[in-house]
Amino acid sequence: MNVAGDQPLLDVRELSVDFGAGAKRRRVVDRVSFSVAPGRTLGIVGESGSGKTTLVRAVLRLIPAVSGEVRLLGRDVLRADRAALRAMRRQMQMIFQDPFASLNPRHTVERIVMEGLAVHDIGEGDERRKLVADIVRCVGLSSDHLSRFPHELSGGQRQRVAIARALVLRPKLVICDEPVSALDVSVQAQILNLLMDLQEQLGLTYLFIGHHLGVIRQVCHEVAVMQAGRFVEYGPTQEVLDHPRESYTQELVRCVLEVSAEPS
């Protein structure tokens, strides 16, 4: 389903993922289909355990799918051989929820951001250092941060490092797995604004996983509501959140409104 009507950068068809085996086998993602056009952001929202993170990990082929199709720029991700998948992974990067847990505490910022360049054999020596310095500056950090370790940074700075690590490879698609939920509210706004600015500057396409509808409304062009492994509602963000058709979506919106109405 392509709401924007453009040629999709990411196209997912009838994707299913199972966990367990035999009698304990259960379907976690059930025949999910969606697409994301270049330069757009699709939000996937749902309660904990709805299958959001499992879905994006299957899209990245970090876990196996039992059926379905995933195409990036028209290329088959699920059936790609090792060399082809390695090249595709350069175009698909992920920003994780907890920046402290996702960064190696024994490495400096420069080494953390440079790691992807080494893995994909991009540049060497001074060229790599310049690429790292450029992207670190692009996410709002200075050259002084390059020699620091994660524990010497604030939560917002750590997430900027995680964003730089993802973007240093110049990917087409960035998967944001609840990238601000571990941050203070004041810092959340800064990171969201940064992500939107980078999207405009670099022409990025985002798949944005979240549970906070206010965040989804701010950053996403389209939204998919996920329940028990399936998409129950999908469309332009404002339309879905302002006029939800499904009872599950209506309940999510109602809960947000009730929390917002509580006295501080």
mmCIF file of C-alpha atoms in Angstrom:
data_model
loop_
_atom_site.group_PDB
_atom_site.id
_atom_site.type_symbol
_atom_site.label_atom_id
_atom_site.label_comp_id
_atom_site.label_asym_id
_atom_site.label_seq_id
_atom_site.Cartn_x
_atom_site.Cartn_y
_atom_site.Cartn_z
ATOM 1 C CA MET A 1 0.000 0.000 0.000
ATOM 2 C CA ASN A 2 1.625 3.237 -1.115
ATOM 3 C CA VAL A 3 -0.161 6.265 0.285
ATOM 4 C CA ALA A 4 2.157 8.802 -1.314
ATOM 5 C CA GLY A 5 1.711 7.328 -4.771
ATOM 6 C CA ASP A 6 5.441 7.502 -5.631
ATOM 7 C CA GLN A 7 7.702 4.627 -6.605
ATOM 8 C CA PRO A 8 8.445 2.999 -3.225
ATOM 9 C CA LEU A 9 11.955 2.879 -1.832
ATOM 10 C CA LEU A 10 10.886 0.044 0.479
ATOM 11 C CA ASP A 11 8.148 -2.377 -0.543
ATOM 12 C CA VAL A 12 6.995 -5.133 1.828
ATOM 13 C CA ARG A 13 4.419 -7.737 0.786
ATOM 14 C CA GLU A 14 2.649 -10.355 2.928
ATOM 15 C CA LEU A 15 5.537 -10.595 5.397
ATOM 16 C CA SER A 16 5.118 -13.174 8.170
ATOM 17 C CA VAL A 17 7.396 -14.100 11.080
ATOM 18 C CA ASP A 18 7.005 -17.036 13.487
ATOM 19 C CA PHE A 19 8.667 -17.630 16.836
ATOM 20 C CA GLY A 20 9.132 -21.044 18.424
ATOM 21 C CA ALA A 21 8.686 -24.474 16.898
ATOM 22 C CA GLY A 22 6.205 -27.331 16.903
ATOM 23 C CA ALA A 23 3.307 -26.924 19.304
ATOM 24 C CA LYS A 24 4.898 -23.741 20.713
ATOM 25 C CA ARG A 25 5.137 -22.077 17.313
ATOM 26 C CA ARG A 26 3.284 -18.760 17.179
ATOM 27 C CA ARG A 27 2.865 -16.086 14.512
ATOM 28 C CA VAL A 28 4.301 -12.725 15.615
ATOM 29 C CA VAL A 29 3.977 -10.854 12.308
ATOM 30 C CA ASP A 30 1.054 -11.922 10.154
ATOM 31 C CA ARG A 31 1.002 -11.092 6.408
ATOM 32 C CA VAL A 32 1.963 -7.436 6.755
ATOM 33 C CA SER A 33 2.197 -5.285 3.622
ATOM 34 C CA PHE A 34 3.301 -1.662 3.263
ATOM 35 C CA SER A 35 5.573 0.617 1.261
ATOM 36 C CA VAL A 36 7.501 3.802 1.903
ATOM 37 C CA ALA A 37 8.190 6.364 -0.823
ATOM 38 C CA PRO A 38 11.564 8.152 -1.020
ATOM 39 C CA GLY A 39 11.883 11.050 1.409
ATOM 40 C CA ARG A 40 8.819 10.017 3.413
ATOM 41 C CA THR A 41 8.358 8.754 6.965
ATOM 42 C CA LEU A 42 6.078 5.854 7.808
ATOM 43 C CA GLY A 43 5.302 5.464 11.494
ATOM 44 C CA ILE A 44 4.399 2.078 12.960
ATOM 45 C CA VAL A 45 2.582 2.379 16.256
ATOM 46 C CA GLY A 46 1.099 -0.141 18.664
ATOM 47 C CA GLU A 47 1.280 -1.377 22.208
ATOM 48 C CA SER A 48 4.249 -3.351 23.535
ATOM 49 C CA GLY A 49 4.262 -6.855 22.069
ATOM 50 C CA SER A 50 2.284 -5.931 18.955
ATOM 51 C CA GLY A 51 5.146 -7.006 16.681
ATOM 52 C CA LYS A 52 6.627 -3.637 15.665
ATOM 53 C CA THR A 53 10.290 -4.350 16.386
ATOM 54 C CA THR A 54 10.034 -7.922 15.107
ATOM 55 C CA LEU A 55 8.673 -6.566 11.840
ATOM 56 C CA VAL A 56 11.558 -4.156 11.249
ATOM 57 C CA ARG A 57 14.153 -6.746 12.217
ATOM 58 C CA ALA A 58 12.668 -9.071 9.605
ATOM 59 C CA VAL A 59 12.766 -6.258 7.041
ATOM 60 C CA LEU A 60 16.499 -5.897 7.768
ATOM 61 C CA ARG A 61 16.856 -9.703 7.646
ATOM 62 C CA LEU A 62 18.249 -9.756 11.169
ATOM 63 C CA ILE A 63 15.684 -12.477 11.894
ATOM 64 C CA PRO A 64 14.152 -14.878 9.351
ATOM 65 C CA ALA A 65 10.720 -14.437 7.810
ATOM 66 C CA VAL A 66 8.645 -17.527 7.062
ATOM 67 C CA SER A 67 7.019 -15.972 4.005
ATOM 68 C CA GLY A 68 6.586 -12.738 2.112
ATOM 69 C CA GLU A 69 8.712 -10.320 0.155
ATOM 70 C CA VAL A 70 10.888 -7.317 1.019
ATOM 71 C CA ARG A 71 12.262 -5.122 -1.754
ATOM 72 C CA LEU A 72 14.645 -2.198 -1.331
ATOM 73 C CA LEU A 73 14.979 -0.070 -4.456
ATOM 74 C CA GLY A 74 13.453 -2.995 -6.327
ATOM 75 C CA ARG A 75 16.000 -5.528 -5.044
ATOM 76 C CA ASP A 76 14.921 -8.659 -3.198
ATOM 77 C CA VAL A 77 16.245 -8.473 0.383
ATOM 78 C CA LEU A 78 15.042 -11.837 1.679
ATOM 79 C CA ARG A 79 16.556 -13.870 -1.170
ATOM 80 C CA ALA A 80 19.785 -11.926 -1.608
ATOM 81 C CA ASP A 81 23.063 -13.807 -1.251
ATOM 82 C CA ARG A 82 25.620 -12.726 1.327
ATOM 83 C CA ALA A 83 27.451 -10.244 -0.914
ATOM 84 C CA ALA A 84 24.242 -8.638 -2.182
ATOM 85 C CA LEU A 85 22.812 -8.433 1.340
ATOM 86 C CA ARG A 86 25.986 -6.760 2.593
ATOM 87 C CA ALA A 87 25.615 -4.076 -0.088
ATOM 88 C CA MET A 88 21.931 -3.610 0.758
ATOM 89 C CA ARG A 89 22.690 -3.240 4.461
ATOM 90 C CA ARG A 90 24.786 -0.185 3.650
ATOM 91 C CA GLN A 91 21.538 1.348 2.362
ATOM 92 C CA MET A 92 19.492 0.275 5.431
ATOM 93 C CA GLN A 93 20.662 1.523 8.803
ATOM 94 C CA MET A 94 19.024 1.453 12.229
ATOM 95 C CA ILE A 95 18.881 3.845 15.189
ATOM 96 C CA PHE A 96 18.080 1.997 18.396
ATOM 97 C CA GLN A 97 15.961 2.960 21.391
ATOM 98 C CA ASP A 98 18.668 3.094 24.056
ATOM 99 C CA PRO A 99 21.784 4.965 22.898
ATOM 100 C CA PHE A 100 23.798 3.921 25.949
ATOM 101 C CA ALA A 101 23.175 0.208 25.400
ATOM 102 C CA SER A 102 23.816 0.410 21.646
ATOM 103 C CA LEU A 103 27.228 2.123 21.881
ATOM 104 C CA ASN A 104 30.399 0.246 22.802
ATOM 105 C CA PRO A 105 31.488 1.778 26.144
ATOM 106 C CA ARG A 106 35.165 1.007 25.446
ATOM 107 C CA HIS A 107 35.302 2.886 22.147
ATOM 108 C CA THR A 108 35.619 6.592 21.487
ATOM 109 C CA VAL A 109 32.990 8.459 19.477
ATOM 110 C CA GLU A 110 35.333 8.543 16.478
ATOM 111 C CA ARG A 111 35.844 4.788 16.542
ATOM 112 C CA ILE A 112 32.125 4.073 17.058
ATOM 113 C CA VAL A 113 31.116 6.170 14.050
ATOM 114 C CA MET A 114 34.022 4.900 11.939
ATOM 115 C CA GLU A 115 33.181 1.230 12.483
ATOM 116 C CA GLY A 116 30.648 1.056 9.649
ATOM 117 C CA LEU A 117 33.146 2.562 7.206
ATOM 118 C CA ALA A 118 35.619 -0.175 8.108
ATOM 119 C CA VAL A 119 33.007 -2.939 7.800
ATOM 120 C CA HIS A 120 32.011 -1.751 4.324
ATOM 121 C CA ASP A 121 35.596 -0.911 3.315
ATOM 122 C CA ILE A 122 34.862 2.745 2.612
ATOM 123 C CA GLY A 123 37.892 5.032 2.442
ATOM 124 C CA GLU A 124 40.913 4.709 4.703
ATOM 125 C CA GLY A 125 42.979 6.741 7.121
ATOM 126 C CA ASP A 126 42.471 10.496 6.800
ATOM 127 C CA GLU A 127 39.528 10.056 4.415
ATOM 128 C CA ARG A 128 37.618 8.024 6.992
ATOM 129 C CA ARG A 129 38.444 10.500 9.735
ATOM 130 C CA LYS A 130 37.114 13.345 7.591
ATOM 131 C CA LEU A 131 33.878 11.452 6.838
ATOM 132 C CA VAL A 132 33.402 10.849 10.567
ATOM 133 C CA ALA A 133 34.172 14.453 11.516
ATOM 134 C CA ASP A 134 31.749 15.746 8.846
ATOM 135 C CA ILE A 135 28.812 13.602 9.956
ATOM 136 C CA VAL A 136 29.483 14.262 13.656
ATOM 137 C CA ARG A 137 29.312 17.974 12.939
ATOM 138 C CA CYS A 138 26.154 17.403 10.866
ATOM 139 C CA VAL A 139 24.344 15.902 13.895
ATOM 140 C CA GLY A 140 25.251 18.847 16.118
ATOM 141 C CA LEU A 141 28.397 17.646 17.880
ATOM 142 C CA SER A 142 31.876 19.160 17.713
ATOM 143 C CA SER A 143 35.320 17.758 16.997
ATOM 144 C CA ASP A 144 35.916 17.800 20.763
ATOM 145 C CA HIS A 145 33.430 14.938 21.112
ATOM 146 C CA LEU A 146 35.414 12.601 18.845
ATOM 147 C CA SER A 147 37.828 11.553 21.599
ATOM 148 C CA ARG A 148 35.169 11.072 24.252
ATOM 149 C CA PHE A 149 33.628 7.821 25.457
ATOM 150 C CA PRO A 150 29.859 7.184 25.744
ATOM 151 C CA HIS A 151 29.830 7.572 29.542
ATOM 152 C CA GLU A 152 31.219 11.086 29.141
ATOM 153 C CA LEU A 153 28.203 12.173 27.074
ATOM 154 C CA SER A 154 24.639 13.129 27.939
ATOM 155 C CA GLY A 155 21.731 10.993 26.721
ATOM 156 C CA GLY A 156 20.986 13.381 23.889
ATOM 157 C CA GLN A 157 24.638 13.469 22.824
ATOM 158 C CA ARG A 158 24.794 9.664 22.833
ATOM 159 C CA GLN A 159 21.757 9.504 20.569
ATOM 160 C CA ARG A 160 23.393 12.022 18.231
ATOM 161 C CA VAL A 161 26.389 9.665 18.067
ATOM 162 C CA ALA A 162 24.040 6.772 17.251
ATOM 163 C CA ILE A 163 22.475 8.861 14.471
ATOM 164 C CA ALA A 164 25.930 9.761 13.124
ATOM 165 C CA ARG A 165 26.920 6.086 13.132
ATOM 166 C CA ALA A 166 23.852 5.247 11.044
ATOM 167 C CA LEU A 167 24.252 8.152 8.608
ATOM 168 C CA VAL A 168 28.002 7.992 7.977
ATOM 169 C CA LEU A 169 27.280 5.278 5.376
ATOM 170 C CA ARG A 170 24.829 7.598 3.565
ATOM 171 C CA PRO A 171 21.944 5.110 3.653
ATOM 172 C CA LYS A 172 18.700 5.538 1.748
ATOM 173 C CA LEU A 173 16.517 4.047 4.504
ATOM 174 C CA VAL A 174 16.880 4.653 8.246
ATOM 175 C CA ILE A 175 14.855 2.572 10.676
ATOM 176 C CA CYS A 176 14.238 4.462 13.909
ATOM 177 C CA ASP A 177 13.233 2.040 16.683
ATOM 178 C CA GLU A 178 11.676 4.326 19.322
ATOM 179 C CA PRO A 179 14.727 6.624 19.087
ATOM 180 C CA VAL A 180 13.584 9.174 21.697
ATOM 181 C CA SER A 181 11.685 7.062 24.241
ATOM 182 C CA ALA A 182 14.759 6.700 26.509
ATOM 183 C CA LEU A 183 15.423 10.467 26.540
ATOM 184 C CA ASP A 184 14.149 13.307 28.690
ATOM 185 C CA VAL A 185 11.187 15.165 27.212
ATOM 186 C CA SER A 186 13.206 18.338 26.616
ATOM 187 C CA VAL A 187 15.857 16.356 24.721
ATOM 188 C CA GLN A 188 13.264 14.396 22.728
ATOM 189 C CA ALA A 189 12.199 17.552 20.882
ATOM 190 C CA GLN A 190 15.803 18.343 19.933
ATOM 191 C CA ILE A 191 16.405 14.865 18.519
ATOM 192 C CA LEU A 192 13.117 14.823 16.608
ATOM 193 C CA ASN A 193 13.899 18.205 15.071
ATOM 194 C CA LEU A 194 17.365 16.932 14.154
ATOM 195 C CA LEU A 195 15.918 13.849 12.452
ATOM 196 C CA MET A 196 13.493 15.954 10.427
ATOM 197 C CA ASP A 197 16.235 18.423 9.441
ATOM 198 C CA LEU A 198 18.512 15.568 8.349
ATOM 199 C CA GLN A 199 15.698 14.030 6.321
ATOM 200 C CA GLU A 200 15.317 17.256 4.387
ATOM 201 C CA GLN A 201 19.051 17.833 3.976
ATOM 202 C CA LEU A 202 20.009 14.283 2.973
ATOM 203 C CA GLY A 203 16.803 13.038 1.351
ATOM 204 C CA LEU A 204 16.374 10.263 3.909
ATOM 205 C CA THR A 205 13.472 7.834 4.122
ATOM 206 C CA TYR A 206 12.422 6.792 7.632
ATOM 207 C CA LEU A 207 10.594 3.817 9.056
ATOM 208 C CA PHE A 208 9.746 5.145 12.512
ATOM 209 C CA ILE A 209 8.701 2.762 15.286
ATOM 210 C CA GLY A 210 6.980 4.327 18.273
ATOM 211 C CA HIS A 211 4.192 4.234 20.809
ATOM 212 C CA HIS A 212 3.814 7.939 21.593
ATOM 213 C CA LEU A 213 1.173 9.322 19.227
ATOM 214 C CA GLY A 214 2.343 12.901 19.734
ATOM 215 C CA VAL A 215 5.761 11.961 18.372
ATOM 216 C CA ILE A 216 4.220 10.003 15.506
ATOM 217 C CA ARG A 217 2.018 12.956 14.592
ATOM 218 C CA GLN A 218 5.029 15.289 14.557
ATOM 219 C CA VAL A 219 7.409 13.296 12.365
ATOM 220 C CA CYS A 220 5.417 10.841 10.235
ATOM 221 C CA HIS A 221 3.730 11.424 6.883
ATOM 222 C CA GLU A 222 1.844 8.120 7.133
ATOM 223 C CA VAL A 223 1.116 5.812 10.038
ATOM 224 C CA ALA A 224 0.308 2.137 10.407
ATOM 225 C CA VAL A 225 -1.392 0.893 13.571
ATOM 226 C CA MET A 226 -0.255 -2.594 14.554
ATOM 227 C CA GLN A 227 -2.136 -5.011 16.787
ATOM 228 C CA ALA A 228 -1.258 -8.670 17.427
ATOM 229 C CA GLY A 229 1.074 -8.851 14.434
ATOM 230 C CA ARG A 230 -1.239 -7.197 11.903
ATOM 231 C CA PHE A 231 -1.855 -3.712 10.547
ATOM 232 C CA VAL A 232 -5.390 -2.763 11.577
ATOM 233 C CA GLU A 233 -5.286 0.766 10.179
ATOM 234 C CA TYR A 234 -3.004 2.548 7.706
ATOM 235 C CA GLY A 235 -3.029 5.942 6.017
ATOM 236 C CA PRO A 236 -2.035 9.613 6.248
ATOM 237 C CA THR A 237 -1.083 10.399 9.847
ATOM 238 C CA GLN A 238 -3.514 13.242 10.437
ATOM 239 C CA GLU A 239 -6.413 11.301 8.947
ATOM 240 C CA VAL A 240 -5.736 8.151 10.976
ATOM 241 C CA LEU A 241 -5.192 9.926 14.289
ATOM 242 C CA ASP A 242 -7.954 12.529 13.927
ATOM 243 C CA HIS A 243 -10.558 10.160 12.482
ATOM 244 C CA PRO A 244 -9.648 6.615 13.552
ATOM 245 C CA ARG A 245 -11.942 3.939 12.133
ATOM 246 C CA GLU A 246 -10.824 0.904 14.120
ATOM 247 C CA SER A 247 -11.712 0.467 17.791
ATOM 248 C CA TYR A 248 -8.080 -0.335 18.654
ATOM 249 C CA THR A 249 -6.867 2.955 17.156
ATOM 250 C CA GLN A 250 -9.691 4.827 18.847
ATOM 251 C CA GLU A 251 -8.590 3.382 22.201
ATOM 252 C CA LEU A 252 -4.952 4.408 21.613
ATOM 253 C CA VAL A 253 -6.027 7.961 20.801
ATOM 254 C CA ARG A 254 -8.414 8.073 23.767
ATOM 255 C CA CYS A 255 -5.670 7.006 26.183
ATOM 256 C CA VAL A 256 -3.394 9.778 24.898
ATOM 257 C CA LEU A 257 -6.147 12.368 25.294
ATOM 258 C CA GLU A 258 -6.858 11.214 28.849
ATOM 259 C CA VAL A 259 -3.192 11.451 29.822
ATOM 260 C CA SER A 260 -2.944 14.922 28.245
ATOM 261 C CA ALA A 261 -6.011 16.076 30.195
ATOM 262 C CA GLU A 262 -4.626 15.020 33.591
ATOM 263 C CA PRO A 263 -3.638 17.967 35.831
ATOM 264 C CA SER A 264 0.087 18.445 36.184
#
